[in-house]
Each structure stands twice: as C-alpha cells, then as structure tokens.
C-alpha cells in the first residue's frame, strides 16, 4: 500500500508515530516558510504541516502543489499546539509534521470547488461527475446507499431469503412503460427487451420452489422522464411463496424500520405504519400516495353544498358528484393574484375553476364570490365541518370524484409546500391497500391494470370479473413515504385460467398471450405455489433517508431528465459496421460517429 494510515483515522493515540498518508489536496495554505495542506481521502481529512526548517525538499515539493493534486506524505503525528485544535474535524487534535512529500499526480484546476457545498450548476456536476463524487455530500450519500443495501442483504439473509440474479437480456414484461430493446445479431430482426422489472422471473423462481427470493435489481423503463425519474433504476425485488398479504407487509415494515434506525440521517415519525385503503387515501388526501406529514385533509361537504343556491355545486351533487373542500390555516389574506395561482394549479389538475372562501381574521366573516349563495346556517355548518377559524382560506372542488381528488390533492400538495409543512427531517410511512384491480376502462372497452397483470383480484371479487370488472378490488399494496410511492407489490395470480382471464380483460388476444407469456401460463400448470412479492425502490428510499430532494443525488452516475449521460456523452452514434452486423438501417441518416 502507498499509505500506512488513512487521513481520517488519525487521533491523539497516533501521536509520535511515523505515518504515510496518500490522498488529495483539499486545501493548501502558504504561511511563508510553512505550508499547511489538508489532505483528504475517503475517510476524512488530516492537516499536514510542511516546514522548510524540517525538510527543505518536502517544502520545495509542497510549494508546487495545488488543490486536488494527489500526494503521498510521510511524517510524524503530533498533537496540535494548545488553542489550535479544530473541534469540527474528527482529526482536529492532531497534525502530521511532514518529512517527505511526493506528488503522485498533479491536477488541473477543477471546474468547481471540491471542498465546498456550493450550488454548482447540475450540468457541470454531471459532466464532471467523478469530481462531484469527491465532494462530501455525494460521498456521504453513496456510503449511505451502500449501508442501506448492506442492511437489506443482512436482514433478508437472516430471514431465510436468497439472492438470485436474473437476466438483463430478456423478454418484455409490461410494467406500464416502454421497453428498451436490444437487437440480436445472431437472430436478425429479433430483439431482447431490458427488464422493466424481474417480475416474470421472480414468479418463475417461486414455481421453481425457491420460496424466498430477493435481488438488488436494475430495472429499465423508457418513459418520457418527468423531473425526477431515471431510465434505469434499482429496486429491492422480492418474492415469497405460501404467504398472505400481511406477511409481506409485516416483513417489509420491519425491514424499513430497522434500516431507517440503522442508516438513515432522517428519523421515522412512527415505527407502526398506518394502513389506508385506496378509497380512504383518495377521500382524505386526493391521492393514493398521501403525504402524512401534515393535515389539510379533504372534507366532504356535498350535503351542505348541494342545498346551496350555488348552481355548480347543486347540479354536481344532483348528478351524484361530490363537493369537497380543504381548509388552509392562516391564508385568508391571499390576494387575487395568489388565488389566481392556485386556480391555475386546479385547472391543470382538471378543474374548470376554483371556488374559494376566506374567513376575515378579525370578525370571522365569510368572504368570497360564492358566499352569497349560502344561507347563514349553511355557512356555519360549512365552517364547523371544515374546522375553519378566522383568517383561514377554504378551497373547494366539485366535479366527477376523480377530478375532485386530483384538484384538491394538487392544492393540498401546493399548500403543503407553501406553508412549509413538508418537514424534511421526518419520514412518514404508510401502506395503501385494497386498490381497484383496474385503473381505467380504455376506449376499446378493455381495462388497464392498476398495478400489473400478474396481480390477483381479491378472492371474493373474482365473480365480479364477469359482471363488473371495474368494481373488482385487488391484492395490491403500496408503501408510501412523504408522498412518494416507495414500494409496490401484490399477491399474484398462480392459476392459469385466472391469468388468462385477466389477460383477456386487458386486451390480449389468445395468440398474443401465448406468444408473450406462454412460458408463464405453462409454468402455472406445473404446480405453481400461491405467492406474492413487492419491490421497494432503492434510489428513492435512500434519497429520503439522506434528506435529498432528488434521486440523482444518491446515484453515482445518474442520467439527465433527457436520459443522457453528460460525462460520457451517451447515447451516441455507432459505427456503420455495427449497424450492418445487426442488419439495422437508420431511417434518418446517421451522423459520423463521435
Ligand atoms: N414488479 C413490480 C414493480 O417493479 C413490483 C412487484 O409487483 O413486485 O413495480
């Protein structure tokens, strides 16, 4: 080794020892005759003192070094003189009095400062990711990620799971996104699909009798990337045989609680995760991934509003639609402009407009255009129902239930930000269960699965598949944290006829089902055990535990929102020869490679 100790490990107990350190120049200060270098390695920083009086050679070398040079230093550990200790540094009681300094490699001036957590443009950070990764914040995140995954592996090992790798070159498994395709050279015209998840394979491992499988699995989904998605991401993929829903929920809950307690920088709100039905989540929070760190719950006022003289409300209630509202404390003073901003949010969530009322902070008098359509008794009932106090703002939505949820869910989210109710120092988990099996009815009369097509309907709802598929509830469960879906899973279908039936409802012809999933359907005929699984997203959970706003901060080499890697300039053109080998021709003429 080119070093005897790490920079970060030096303490008073090392005083008197001669050590060899190697690392990067974090900072260099020339005091005239004495040069101080903070030498940094993965473990931390040590102060090196290079005194011309002690070693003229070492001093001459130190005079040339700059930030991020790679050095090897030999010297003696000494206690720092009284009053010069640095309590903010773990090595702050000691320094190394250098007798020899060797430059292992010089460095150009980095495009941004490594030793400061400045707000550097993300494009630059991604282009020089290897420099960004040197910075303390990312080192902390990447180490935290490692610890989280290690905790997961140890925990699951103790619970009798085994890790099995599944192929990356496989067949399309629909998870609701587009596949990344890989052309086969050996079989021209044929393609592999990169797995959107190992869903089929983990189920086949259950058929194969492995009973408890997991994998830290890479998944690939070619979606138009919304702000914080990645084309490839990592999930803890799991599957168990002979289980019921609550076995999986209890196990994952214990795993999450243990992991947060061991590695997280952000603590849990509660170590017993509340369980909400999908319906309850929608009714109370307007979303199936409720952020439980704050209230601002949706309140049904259909009975009161339906009797008012406000036509929109009355007509909607008569048509069987709800009127709901949320009470935003202390925002009764909102200006026309601010209300206008909220109205824009409501409209982009599907509303035609936004009805509001405000309670005067002093008199408590109700203001707002729609107030005049309500009797005094109705207004009193409304305030009581919403728990409104003087100074509060009331926001209403009335439409089809799904629009009401979307609108008030979006407004609740916005007000959560505006009122700073989303405490970054808190992890608030909950389960959402009892999802509908199908998300929506498609134009051609088929149904889109709300999870994926391998999810089992609730046993008692199977007869409804023939009469009212839209009403069927499933064995899907999602784990939600701070408003993010951090895991999704389900008890699966394990019988061929039921799987075929669901495929039909989704719109697969017999032939398509056989072509794409014949192997699964056949496997179900060879003694498939009842089974179920789940897949927590590692990137998001680690980001939450690190207190980071986006998952790029916890991935070593993430892609941009345009699915590019700025460091290596990927994707890139390939040589004509490579295309020829694959027997592929591009429609648009390829630019010259590079
Ligand atoms: N395959 C699902 C997903 O990746 C998870 C599961 O059902 O286990 O979201």
Coordinates of C-alpha atoms and ligand atoms in Angstrom, one line a residue:
X1 CA 0.0 0.0 0.0
X2 CA 1.1 3.5 -0.7
X3 CA -0.3 4.6 2.7
X4 CA 0.0 3.2 6.2
X5 CA -3.0 5.1 7.6
X6 CA -6.0 6.8 6.2
X7 CA -6.2 10.6 6.6
X8 CA -9.4 10.4 8.5
X9 CA -8.4 7.9 11.1
X10 CA -5.6 9.9 12.9
X11 CA -6.3 10.7 16.6
X12 CA -4.3 11.6 19.7
X13 CA -3.4 7.9 20.2
X14 CA -1.3 8.1 17.0
X15 CA 0.9 10.9 18.3
X16 CA 4.6 10.1 18.0
X17 CA 4.0 7.5 15.2
X18 CA 5.5 8.0 11.7
X19 CA 2.8 7.6 9.2
X20 CA 2.5 7.5 5.4
X21 CA -0.6 9.2 4.0
X22 CA -1.9 9.4 0.5
X23 CA -4.8 11.5 -0.8
X24 CA -6.0 14.7 -2.4
X25 CA -5.1 18.2 -1.6
X26 CA -8.3 19.6 -0.2
X27 CA -6.8 23.0 0.6
X28 CA -3.3 24.5 0.8
X29 CA -2.3 27.5 2.8
X30 CA 1.1 29.1 2.4
X31 CA 2.2 30.9 5.6
X32 CA 5.7 31.7 4.3
X33 CA 8.2 29.1 5.4
X34 CA 5.4 26.8 6.5
X35 CA 2.8 25.3 4.2
X36 CA -0.4 23.7 5.6
X37 CA -2.1 21.1 3.4
X38 CA -5.4 19.5 4.3
X39 CA -5.0 16.1 2.8
X40 CA -8.3 14.2 2.1
X41 CA -9.1 10.6 1.4
X42 CA -12.4 8.7 1.7
X43 CA -12.1 8.5 5.4
X44 CA -11.7 12.2 6.1
X45 CA -9.1 15.0 6.3
X46 CA -5.8 15.4 8.0
X47 CA -3.7 18.6 8.5
X48 CA -0.2 18.2 7.1
X49 CA 2.4 20.8 8.2
X50 CA 5.4 21.2 5.8
X51 CA 8.0 23.3 7.4
X52 CA 11.0 24.4 5.4
X53 CA 13.1 24.1 8.6
X54 CA 12.2 20.4 9.0
X55 CA 12.6 19.3 5.3
X56 CA 13.7 21.7 2.6
X57 CA 12.9 19.0 0.0
X58 CA 9.4 18.4 1.2
X59 CA 8.9 22.2 1.3
X60 CA 10.1 22.6 -2.3
X61 CA 7.6 20.0 -3.4
X62 CA 4.8 21.4 -1.4
X63 CA 5.3 24.8 -3.0
X64 CA 4.3 23.3 -6.3
X65 CA 1.1 21.6 -5.2
X66 CA -2.4 22.9 -5.8
X67 CA -5.9 21.8 -5.0
X68 CA -6.7 18.2 -5.9
X69 CA -3.1 17.2 -6.5
X70 CA -2.6 13.6 -5.4
X71 CA 0.1 13.4 -2.7
X72 CA 2.0 10.9 -0.6
X73 CA 3.2 12.3 2.6
X74 CA 5.5 10.8 5.2
X75 CA 5.6 12.4 8.6
X76 CA 5.2 12.2 12.3
X77 CA 1.8 12.6 14.0
X78 CA 1.9 15.4 16.7
X79 CA -0.7 17.0 19.0
X80 CA -1.7 20.4 17.7
X81 CA -0.5 23.2 19.9
X82 CA -2.9 24.3 22.6
X83 CA -5.6 26.5 21.2
X84 CA -5.1 25.4 17.6
X85 CA -7.2 22.3 17.7
X86 CA -10.2 22.1 15.3
X87 CA -13.2 20.7 17.2
X88 CA -15.2 20.5 13.9
X89 CA -12.8 17.9 12.4
X90 CA -12.5 14.3 13.8
X91 CA -8.7 14.6 13.3
X92 CA -8.7 18.1 14.6
X93 CA -6.5 17.3 17.7
X94 CA -3.5 16.2 15.6
X95 CA -1.4 17.2 12.6
X96 CA 1.3 15.5 10.6
X97 CA 4.7 17.1 10.5
X98 CA 5.9 16.1 7.1
X99 CA 9.4 14.9 6.4
X100 CA 8.7 13.9 2.7
X101 CA 6.1 14.9 0.2
X102 CA 5.7 13.2 -3.2
X103 CA 3.4 14.3 -6.0
X104 CA 1.7 11.2 -7.2
X105 CA -0.2 13.1 -9.8
X106 CA -0.9 16.8 -10.5
X107 CA -4.4 18.0 -11.2
X108 CA -5.9 20.7 -13.4
X109 CA -7.9 23.3 -11.6
X110 CA -11.3 21.7 -11.1
X111 CA -14.3 23.4 -12.7
X112 CA -15.9 23.8 -9.3
X113 CA -14.7 23.7 -5.7
X114 CA -14.5 20.3 -4.3
X115 CA -14.2 21.2 -0.6
X116 CA -17.3 23.4 -0.6
X117 CA -21.0 22.6 -0.8
X118 CA -21.6 25.4 -3.2
X119 CA -24.6 25.5 -5.5
X120 CA -22.9 24.3 -8.7
X121 CA -24.9 24.1 -11.9
X122 CA -26.0 20.5 -12.2
X123 CA -25.0 20.2 -15.9
X124 CA -21.4 20.9 -14.8
X125 CA -21.7 18.5 -11.9
X126 CA -22.9 15.7 -14.2
X127 CA -20.2 16.3 -16.8
X128 CA -17.5 16.1 -14.2
X129 CA -19.3 13.5 -12.1
X130 CA -16.1 11.9 -10.9
X131 CA -15.2 15.3 -9.3
X132 CA -18.6 15.8 -7.9
X133 CA -18.4 12.4 -6.3
X134 CA -15.3 13.6 -4.5
X135 CA -17.4 16.1 -2.6
X136 CA -18.6 15.4 0.9
X137 CA -22.3 15.4 0.2
X138 CA -22.1 12.8 -2.5
X139 CA -19.6 10.7 -0.6
X140 CA -22.0 10.7 2.3
X141 CA -24.9 9.7 0.1
X142 CA -23.1 6.9 -1.8
X143 CA -21.8 5.5 1.5
X144 CA -25.3 5.7 3.0
X145 CA -26.7 3.9 -0.1
X146 CA -24.1 1.1 0.4
X147 CA -25.0 0.8 4.1
X148 CA -28.7 0.6 3.2
X149 CA -28.2 -2.1 0.7
X150 CA -25.9 -4.0 3.1
X151 CA -28.6 -3.7 5.8
X152 CA -31.2 -5.1 3.4
X153 CA -28.9 -8.0 2.4
X154 CA -28.1 -8.9 6.0
X155 CA -31.8 -8.6 7.1
X156 CA -33.1 -10.8 4.3
X157 CA -30.3 -13.3 4.9
X158 CA -31.4 -13.6 8.5
X159 CA -35.0 -14.1 7.3
X160 CA -34.0 -17.0 5.1
X161 CA -34.0 -15.3 1.7
X162 CA -31.5 -16.0 -1.0
X163 CA -30.4 -13.5 -3.7
X164 CA -30.7 -14.8 -7.2
X165 CA -29.6 -12.9 -10.3
X166 CA -31.9 -12.8 -13.3
X167 CA -31.0 -11.9 -16.9
X168 CA -30.9 -8.4 -18.3
X169 CA -31.4 -9.6 -21.8
X170 CA -34.9 -11.0 -21.6
X171 CA -38.4 -10.6 -23.0
X172 CA -40.7 -7.7 -22.5
X173 CA -42.5 -7.7 -19.1
X174 CA -45.1 -4.9 -19.1
X175 CA -44.9 -2.6 -16.1
X176 CA -46.7 0.2 -17.9
X177 CA -43.6 1.7 -19.6
X178 CA -41.9 1.3 -23.0
X179 CA -39.2 -1.3 -23.3
X180 CA -35.6 -0.6 -24.1
X181 CA -34.9 -3.0 -26.9
X182 CA -31.6 -4.7 -27.8
X183 CA -31.2 -6.1 -31.3
X184 CA -30.0 -9.6 -31.7
X185 CA -27.0 -10.0 -34.1
X186 CA -27.4 -13.8 -34.1
X187 CA -31.1 -13.6 -34.8
X188 CA -31.5 -10.7 -37.2
X189 CA -34.8 -8.9 -36.8
X190 CA -35.3 -10.2 -33.3
X191 CA -34.9 -8.2 -30.1
X192 CA -34.3 -8.7 -26.4
X193 CA -36.1 -6.3 -24.0
X194 CA -34.3 -5.0 -21.0
X195 CA -36.4 -5.9 -18.0
X196 CA -38.8 -3.2 -16.7
X197 CA -38.6 -5.4 -13.6
X198 CA -37.7 -9.1 -13.0
X199 CA -41.5 -9.7 -12.4
X200 CA -41.9 -12.8 -14.5
X201 CA -38.6 -14.3 -13.5
X202 CA -39.2 -13.9 -9.8
X203 CA -42.6 -15.6 -10.1
X204 CA -40.9 -18.4 -12.1
X205 CA -38.5 -18.8 -9.2
X206 CA -41.5 -19.3 -6.9
X207 CA -42.7 -22.0 -9.3
X208 CA -39.2 -23.4 -9.1
X209 CA -39.6 -23.8 -5.4
X210 CA -37.1 -21.1 -4.1
X211 CA -39.8 -19.8 -1.7
X212 CA -37.9 -16.6 -0.6
X213 CA -36.0 -14.7 -3.3
X214 CA -34.6 -11.2 -3.4
X215 CA -32.4 -9.3 -5.7
X216 CA -31.0 -5.8 -5.8
X217 CA -32.3 -5.5 -9.3
X218 CA -31.7 -2.9 -12.1
X219 CA -34.8 -2.0 -14.0
X220 CA -35.1 -0.2 -17.3
X221 CA -38.1 1.8 -18.4
X222 CA -38.2 4.0 -21.5
X223 CA -40.5 6.7 -20.3
X224 CA -40.7 10.4 -21.0
X225 CA -38.8 11.4 -18.0
X226 CA -40.6 13.6 -15.6
X227 CA -38.4 15.7 -13.4
X228 CA -37.2 13.1 -11.0
X229 CA -37.2 9.7 -12.9
X230 CA -34.4 7.7 -14.3
X231 CA -34.4 5.4 -17.3
X232 CA -32.6 2.8 -15.2
X233 CA -33.1 2.5 -11.5
X234 CA -32.5 0.0 -8.7
X235 CA -35.1 -1.8 -6.7
X236 CA -35.1 -4.4 -4.0
X237 CA -37.1 -7.1 -5.9
X238 CA -38.6 -9.7 -3.7
X239 CA -41.0 -12.7 -3.9
X240 CA -42.2 -15.2 -1.3
X241 CA -44.3 -18.4 -1.6
X242 CA -47.1 -19.5 0.7
X243 CA -47.7 -16.0 2.0
X244 CA -50.6 -13.8 2.6
X245 CA -50.6 -10.0 2.2
X246 CA -49.9 -9.2 5.8
X247 CA -46.9 -11.5 6.0
X248 CA -45.3 -9.3 3.3
X249 CA -46.4 -6.0 4.9
X250 CA -45.1 -7.0 8.3
X251 CA -41.8 -8.2 6.9
X252 CA -41.2 -5.0 4.9
X253 CA -42.3 -2.8 7.7
X254 CA -39.7 -4.5 10.0
X255 CA -37.1 -4.1 7.3
X256 CA -37.8 -0.4 6.7
X257 CA -37.9 0.4 10.4
X258 CA -34.6 -1.4 11.0
X259 CA -32.9 0.2 8.0
X260 CA -34.0 3.7 8.9
X261 CA -32.9 3.2 12.5
X262 CA -29.5 1.9 11.4
X263 CA -28.5 4.1 8.5
X264 CA -30.9 7.0 7.9
X265 CA -30.0 10.6 8.5
X266 CA -33.7 11.4 8.8
X267 CA -35.7 9.7 11.6
X268 CA -39.1 8.0 11.4
X269 CA -42.3 9.7 12.6
X270 CA -43.7 6.4 13.8
X271 CA -42.5 2.8 13.6
X272 CA -46.0 1.5 13.1
X273 CA -47.0 2.3 9.6
X274 CA -50.7 3.3 9.2
X275 CA -52.7 1.2 6.7
X276 CA -55.2 3.1 4.5
X277 CA -57.5 1.6 1.9
X278 CA -57.1 3.2 -1.6
X279 CA -60.5 4.6 -1.1
X280 CA -59.7 6.2 2.2
X281 CA -56.5 7.7 0.8
X282 CA -58.3 9.2 -2.1
X283 CA -61.2 10.5 0.1
X284 CA -58.9 12.1 2.7
X285 CA -55.9 13.1 0.6
X286 CA -57.0 13.1 -3.0
X287 CA -54.1 10.7 -3.9
X288 CA -53.0 7.1 -3.5
X289 CA -49.6 8.3 -2.2
X290 CA -50.6 10.5 0.6
X291 CA -48.1 12.7 2.4
X292 CA -49.0 12.1 6.1
X293 CA -46.6 14.7 7.5
X294 CA -49.4 17.2 7.5
X295 CA -53.2 17.5 7.6
X296 CA -55.1 19.8 5.2
X297 CA -57.4 16.8 4.6
X298 CA -60.2 16.8 2.1
X299 CA -63.6 17.2 3.7
X300 CA -66.8 16.2 2.1
X301 CA -69.4 19.0 2.1
X302 CA -71.7 17.6 -0.5
X303 CA -74.7 17.5 1.8
X304 CA -74.3 21.2 2.7
X305 CA -73.2 22.5 -0.7
X306 CA -75.8 20.5 -2.6
X307 CA -78.5 22.5 -0.8
X308 CA -76.9 25.9 -1.5
X309 CA -78.0 28.2 -4.3
X310 CA -74.6 27.9 -6.0
X311 CA -75.6 26.2 -9.2
X312 CA -72.3 24.4 -9.9
X313 CA -72.4 22.7 -6.5
X314 CA -76.1 21.9 -6.5
X315 CA -76.0 20.5 -10.0
X316 CA -73.0 18.3 -9.4
X317 CA -74.5 16.9 -6.2
X318 CA -77.8 16.2 -8.0
X319 CA -75.7 14.3 -10.6
X320 CA -74.1 12.2 -7.8
X321 CA -70.8 14.0 -7.8
X322 CA -69.1 15.2 -4.6
X323 CA -68.3 18.7 -3.4
X324 CA -65.1 18.7 -1.2
X325 CA -63.0 21.3 0.4
X326 CA -59.8 21.9 2.3
X327 CA -59.2 24.4 5.0
X328 CA -55.9 26.2 4.7
X329 CA -55.0 27.9 8.0
X330 CA -53.9 31.5 8.0
X331 CA -54.2 32.1 4.3
X332 CA -57.5 34.0 4.3
X333 CA -55.5 37.1 3.3
X334 CA -54.4 35.6 0.0
X335 CA -54.5 38.2 -2.8
X336 CA -56.3 37.9 -6.1
X337 CA -53.0 37.0 -7.7
X338 CA -52.3 34.3 -5.2
X339 CA -55.7 32.8 -5.6
X340 CA -55.1 33.0 -9.3
X341 CA -52.0 30.9 -8.9
X342 CA -54.0 28.3 -7.0
X343 CA -56.7 28.4 -9.7
X344 CA -54.1 27.6 -12.3
X345 CA -53.0 24.6 -10.4
X346 CA -56.6 23.5 -10.0
X347 CA -57.1 23.9 -13.7
X348 CA -54.1 21.9 -14.7
X349 CA -55.5 19.1 -12.5
X350 CA -58.7 19.2 -14.5
X351 CA -60.9 21.7 -12.7
X352 CA -63.0 24.2 -14.6
X353 CA -62.4 26.9 -12.0
X354 CA -61.7 27.3 -8.3
X355 CA -64.3 28.3 -5.7
X356 CA -62.9 29.8 -2.6
X357 CA -64.0 31.5 0.7
X358 CA -61.9 33.3 3.2
X359 CA -62.7 34.0 6.9
X360 CA -61.9 37.5 8.0
X361 CA -59.1 37.3 10.6
X362 CA -60.9 39.7 13.0
X363 CA -64.6 39.3 12.5
X364 CA -64.6 35.8 11.1
X365 CA -66.9 37.0 8.5
X366 CA -67.0 34.8 5.3
X367 CA -65.8 36.5 2.1
X368 CA -65.6 35.3 -1.5
X369 CA -67.8 35.4 -4.5
X370 CA -69.7 32.2 -3.7
X371 CA -70.6 33.1 -0.1
X372 CA -73.8 34.9 -1.2
X373 CA -75.2 31.6 -2.5
X374 CA -75.2 30.1 1.0
X375 CA -77.5 30.8 3.9
X376 CA -76.0 31.8 7.2
X377 CA -76.9 28.3 8.6
X378 CA -75.1 26.7 5.7
X379 CA -72.0 28.9 6.2
X380 CA -72.0 28.0 9.9
X381 CA -72.3 24.3 9.1
X382 CA -69.6 24.6 6.5
X383 CA -67.1 26.3 8.8
X384 CA -67.8 23.7 11.5
X385 CA -67.4 20.8 9.1
X386 CA -64.1 22.2 7.8
X387 CA -62.9 23.2 11.3
X388 CA -62.2 26.7 9.9
X389 CA -61.0 29.5 12.1
X390 CA -60.9 33.3 11.4
X391 CA -58.0 34.0 9.0
X392 CA -58.4 30.7 7.1
X393 CA -58.8 30.1 3.4
X394 CA -61.2 27.5 2.1
X395 CA -60.7 25.8 -1.3
X396 CA -63.5 23.8 -3.0
X397 CA -63.8 21.4 -5.8
X398 CA -66.9 19.9 -7.3
X399 CA -66.9 17.6 -10.3
X400 CA -66.5 13.9 -11.0
X401 CA -64.9 12.3 -8.0
X402 CA -61.6 11.6 -9.8
X403 CA -61.3 15.3 -10.8
X404 CA -62.1 16.4 -7.3
X405 CA -59.4 14.2 -5.9
X406 CA -56.9 15.3 -8.4
X407 CA -57.6 19.0 -7.9
X408 CA -57.7 19.1 -4.1
X409 CA -54.8 16.6 -4.0
X410 CA -52.7 19.0 -6.1
X411 CA -53.8 22.0 -4.0
X412 CA -53.1 20.2 -0.7
X413 CA -49.6 19.4 -2.1
X414 CA -49.0 23.0 -3.1
X415 CA -50.2 24.4 0.3
X416 CA -48.0 21.8 2.0
X417 CA -45.0 23.4 0.3
X418 CA -46.2 27.0 0.8
X419 CA -46.9 26.5 4.5
X420 CA -43.6 24.5 4.9
X421 CA -45.5 21.6 6.3
X422 CA -43.3 19.0 4.5
X423 CA -40.7 18.6 7.2
X424 CA -37.5 17.3 5.6
X425 CA -36.4 15.9 9.0
X426 CA -39.2 13.3 9.2
X427 CA -40.0 10.1 7.4
X428 CA -43.7 9.3 7.5
X429 CA -44.6 5.9 6.0
X430 CA -48.0 4.4 5.4
X431 CA -49.4 1.5 3.5
X432 CA -52.1 1.8 0.9
X433 CA -54.1 -1.4 0.3
X434 CA -57.3 -2.6 -1.4
X435 CA -56.6 -1.0 -4.7
X436 CA -59.0 -1.4 -7.6
X437 CA -57.7 -4.2 -9.9
X438 CA -58.2 -2.0 -12.9
X439 CA -57.2 1.6 -13.2
X440 CA -59.5 2.7 -16.0
X441 CA -61.6 1.4 -18.9
X442 CA -59.8 2.0 -22.2
X443 CA -61.6 3.4 -25.2
X444 CA -61.8 -0.1 -26.8
X445 CA -63.6 -1.4 -23.7
X446 CA -60.6 -3.1 -22.3
X447 CA -59.1 -2.4 -18.8
X448 CA -55.7 -1.1 -17.8
X449 CA -54.3 -2.9 -14.8
X450 CA -53.8 -0.6 -11.9
X451 CA -50.6 -2.5 -10.9
X452 CA -49.6 -5.1 -13.4
X453 CA -51.4 -8.0 -14.9
X454 CA -50.0 -10.6 -12.5
X455 CA -51.8 -9.1 -9.5
X456 CA -54.5 -11.2 -8.0
X457 CA -58.0 -10.0 -7.6
X458 CA -59.5 -10.4 -4.1
X459 CA -60.8 -13.9 -3.9
X460 CA -64.3 -12.8 -3.1
X461 CA -64.3 -10.4 -6.0
X462 CA -63.5 -13.0 -8.7
X463 CA -67.1 -13.5 -9.7
X464 CA -67.3 -9.7 -10.4
X465 CA -64.8 -10.1 -13.2
X466 CA -67.7 -11.4 -15.3
X467 CA -70.2 -8.8 -14.3
X468 CA -68.5 -5.6 -13.2
X469 CA -64.7 -5.7 -13.6
X470 CA -64.3 -2.0 -12.7
X471 CA -65.5 -2.8 -9.2
X472 CA -63.0 -5.6 -8.5
X473 CA -60.5 -4.9 -5.7
X474 CA -57.1 -6.4 -5.8
X475 CA -54.4 -7.8 -3.6
X476 CA -52.1 -4.8 -4.5
X477 CA -50.3 -2.9 -1.8
X478 CA -48.1 0.2 -2.0
X479 CA -45.7 1.6 0.6
X480 CA -45.8 5.4 0.6
X481 CA -43.3 7.7 2.3
X482 CA -43.6 11.5 2.4
X483 CA -45.9 11.5 -0.6
X484 CA -43.7 9.1 -2.7
X485 CA -44.7 5.6 -3.7
X486 CA -41.6 3.8 -2.4
X487 CA -42.7 0.2 -3.0
X488 CA -45.4 -1.6 -4.8
X489 CA -46.3 -5.2 -4.8
X490 CA -49.1 -7.7 -4.7
X491 CA -50.3 -11.3 -4.1
X492 CA -50.1 -12.8 -7.5
X493 CA -52.3 -14.9 -9.6
X494 CA -51.0 -18.5 -9.7
X495 CA -53.6 -20.3 -11.7
X496 CA -53.6 -20.4 -15.5
X497 CA -57.3 -19.9 -16.1
X498 CA -57.5 -16.8 -13.9
X499 CA -54.3 -15.3 -15.5
X500 CA -55.8 -15.9 -19.0
X501 CA -59.0 -14.2 -18.0
X502 CA -57.2 -11.1 -16.7
X503 CA -55.1 -11.0 -19.9
X504 CA -58.3 -11.1 -21.9
X505 CA -59.8 -8.3 -19.9
X506 CA -56.6 -6.2 -20.5
X507 CA -57.0 -6.9 -24.2
X508 CA -54.5 -9.6 -25.1
X509 CA -55.8 -11.9 -27.8
X510 CA -55.2 -15.7 -27.2
X511 CA -52.3 -15.6 -29.6
X512 CA -50.7 -12.5 -28.1
X513 CA -50.9 -14.0 -24.6
X514 CA -49.4 -17.3 -25.8
X515 CA -46.6 -15.5 -27.8
X516 CA -45.6 -13.2 -25.0
X517 CA -46.5 -15.1 -21.8
X518 CA -46.9 -18.7 -22.9
X519 CA -44.0 -19.7 -20.7
X520 CA -45.7 -18.1 -17.6
X521 CA -49.0 -19.7 -18.4
X522 CA -47.5 -23.0 -18.9
X523 CA -45.5 -22.8 -15.7
X524 CA -48.7 -22.2 -13.8
X525 CA -49.7 -25.7 -14.9
X526 CA -46.8 -27.3 -13.2
X527 CA -47.7 -26.8 -9.5
X528 CA -47.3 -23.0 -9.0
X529 CA -47.5 -22.2 -5.3
X530 CA -49.5 -19.3 -4.0
X531 CA -47.0 -16.4 -3.9
X532 CA -46.6 -12.7 -3.6
X533 CA -43.9 -10.0 -3.6
X534 CA -43.0 -6.4 -3.6
X535 CA -40.3 -4.1 -4.9
X536 CA -39.1 -1.1 -2.8
X537 CA -37.3 1.5 -4.9
X538 CA -33.8 1.8 -3.5
X539 CA -33.0 5.2 -5.1
X540 CA -36.0 7.0 -3.7
X541 CA -35.7 5.4 -0.2
X542 CA -32.1 6.3 0.0
X543 CA -32.8 9.8 -1.2
X544 CA -35.4 10.2 1.5
X545 CA -33.1 8.8 4.2
X546 CA -30.3 11.2 3.0
X547 CA -32.7 14.2 3.1
X548 CA -32.1 14.7 -0.6
X549 CA -34.7 16.2 -2.9
X550 CA -34.0 14.1 -5.9
X551 CA -32.7 10.6 -6.7
X552 CA -29.8 11.8 -8.8
X553 CA -28.1 12.8 -5.6
X554 CA -27.9 9.2 -4.4
X555 CA -26.8 7.6 -7.7
X556 CA -23.2 7.5 -8.6
X557 CA -23.7 8.1 -12.3
X558 CA -27.3 9.3 -13.0
X559 CA -28.7 10.4 -16.3
X560 CA -30.3 13.8 -17.0
X561 CA -34.0 14.3 -17.4
X562 CA -33.3 13.8 -21.2
X563 CA -31.9 10.3 -20.4
X564 CA -28.4 11.3 -21.3
X565 CA -25.1 10.8 -19.6
X566 CA -23.3 14.1 -19.9
X567 CA -19.9 12.7 -18.8
X568 CA -19.6 10.1 -21.5
X569 CA -22.0 11.7 -24.0
X570 CA -24.3 8.7 -24.0
X571 CA -26.4 7.8 -26.0
X572 CA -24.1 8.2 -29.0
X573 CA -23.9 7.2 -32.7
X574 CA -22.4 3.9 -33.5
X575 CA -20.3 2.8 -36.5
X576 CA -22.0 1.8 -39.7
X577 CA -20.2 -1.6 -39.3
X578 CA -22.0 -2.2 -36.0
X579 CA -25.4 -1.4 -37.6
X580 CA -24.5 -3.7 -40.6
X581 CA -23.7 -6.6 -38.2
X582 CA -27.1 -6.1 -36.6
X583 CA -28.7 -5.8 -40.0
X584 CA -30.2 -2.5 -39.0
X585 CA -30.7 0.6 -41.1
X586 CA -31.4 4.0 -39.7
X587 CA -34.3 6.0 -41.2
X588 CA -32.6 9.3 -40.6
X589 CA -29.0 9.3 -41.9
X590 CA -26.6 8.7 -39.1
X591 CA -24.1 11.4 -38.4
X592 CA -20.4 10.4 -38.4
X593 CA -19.5 8.6 -35.2
X594 CA -18.2 10.9 -32.5
Ligands
LIG1 N1 -42.8 -5.7 -10.5 C1 -43.3 -4.6 -9.6 C2 -42.6 -3.3 -9.9 O1 -41.5 -3.4 -10.4 C3 -43.2 -4.9 -8.2 C4 -43.9 -6.2 -7.8 O2 -45.1 -6.4 -8.1 O3 -43.3 -6.9 -7.0 O4 -43.1 -2.3 -9.7

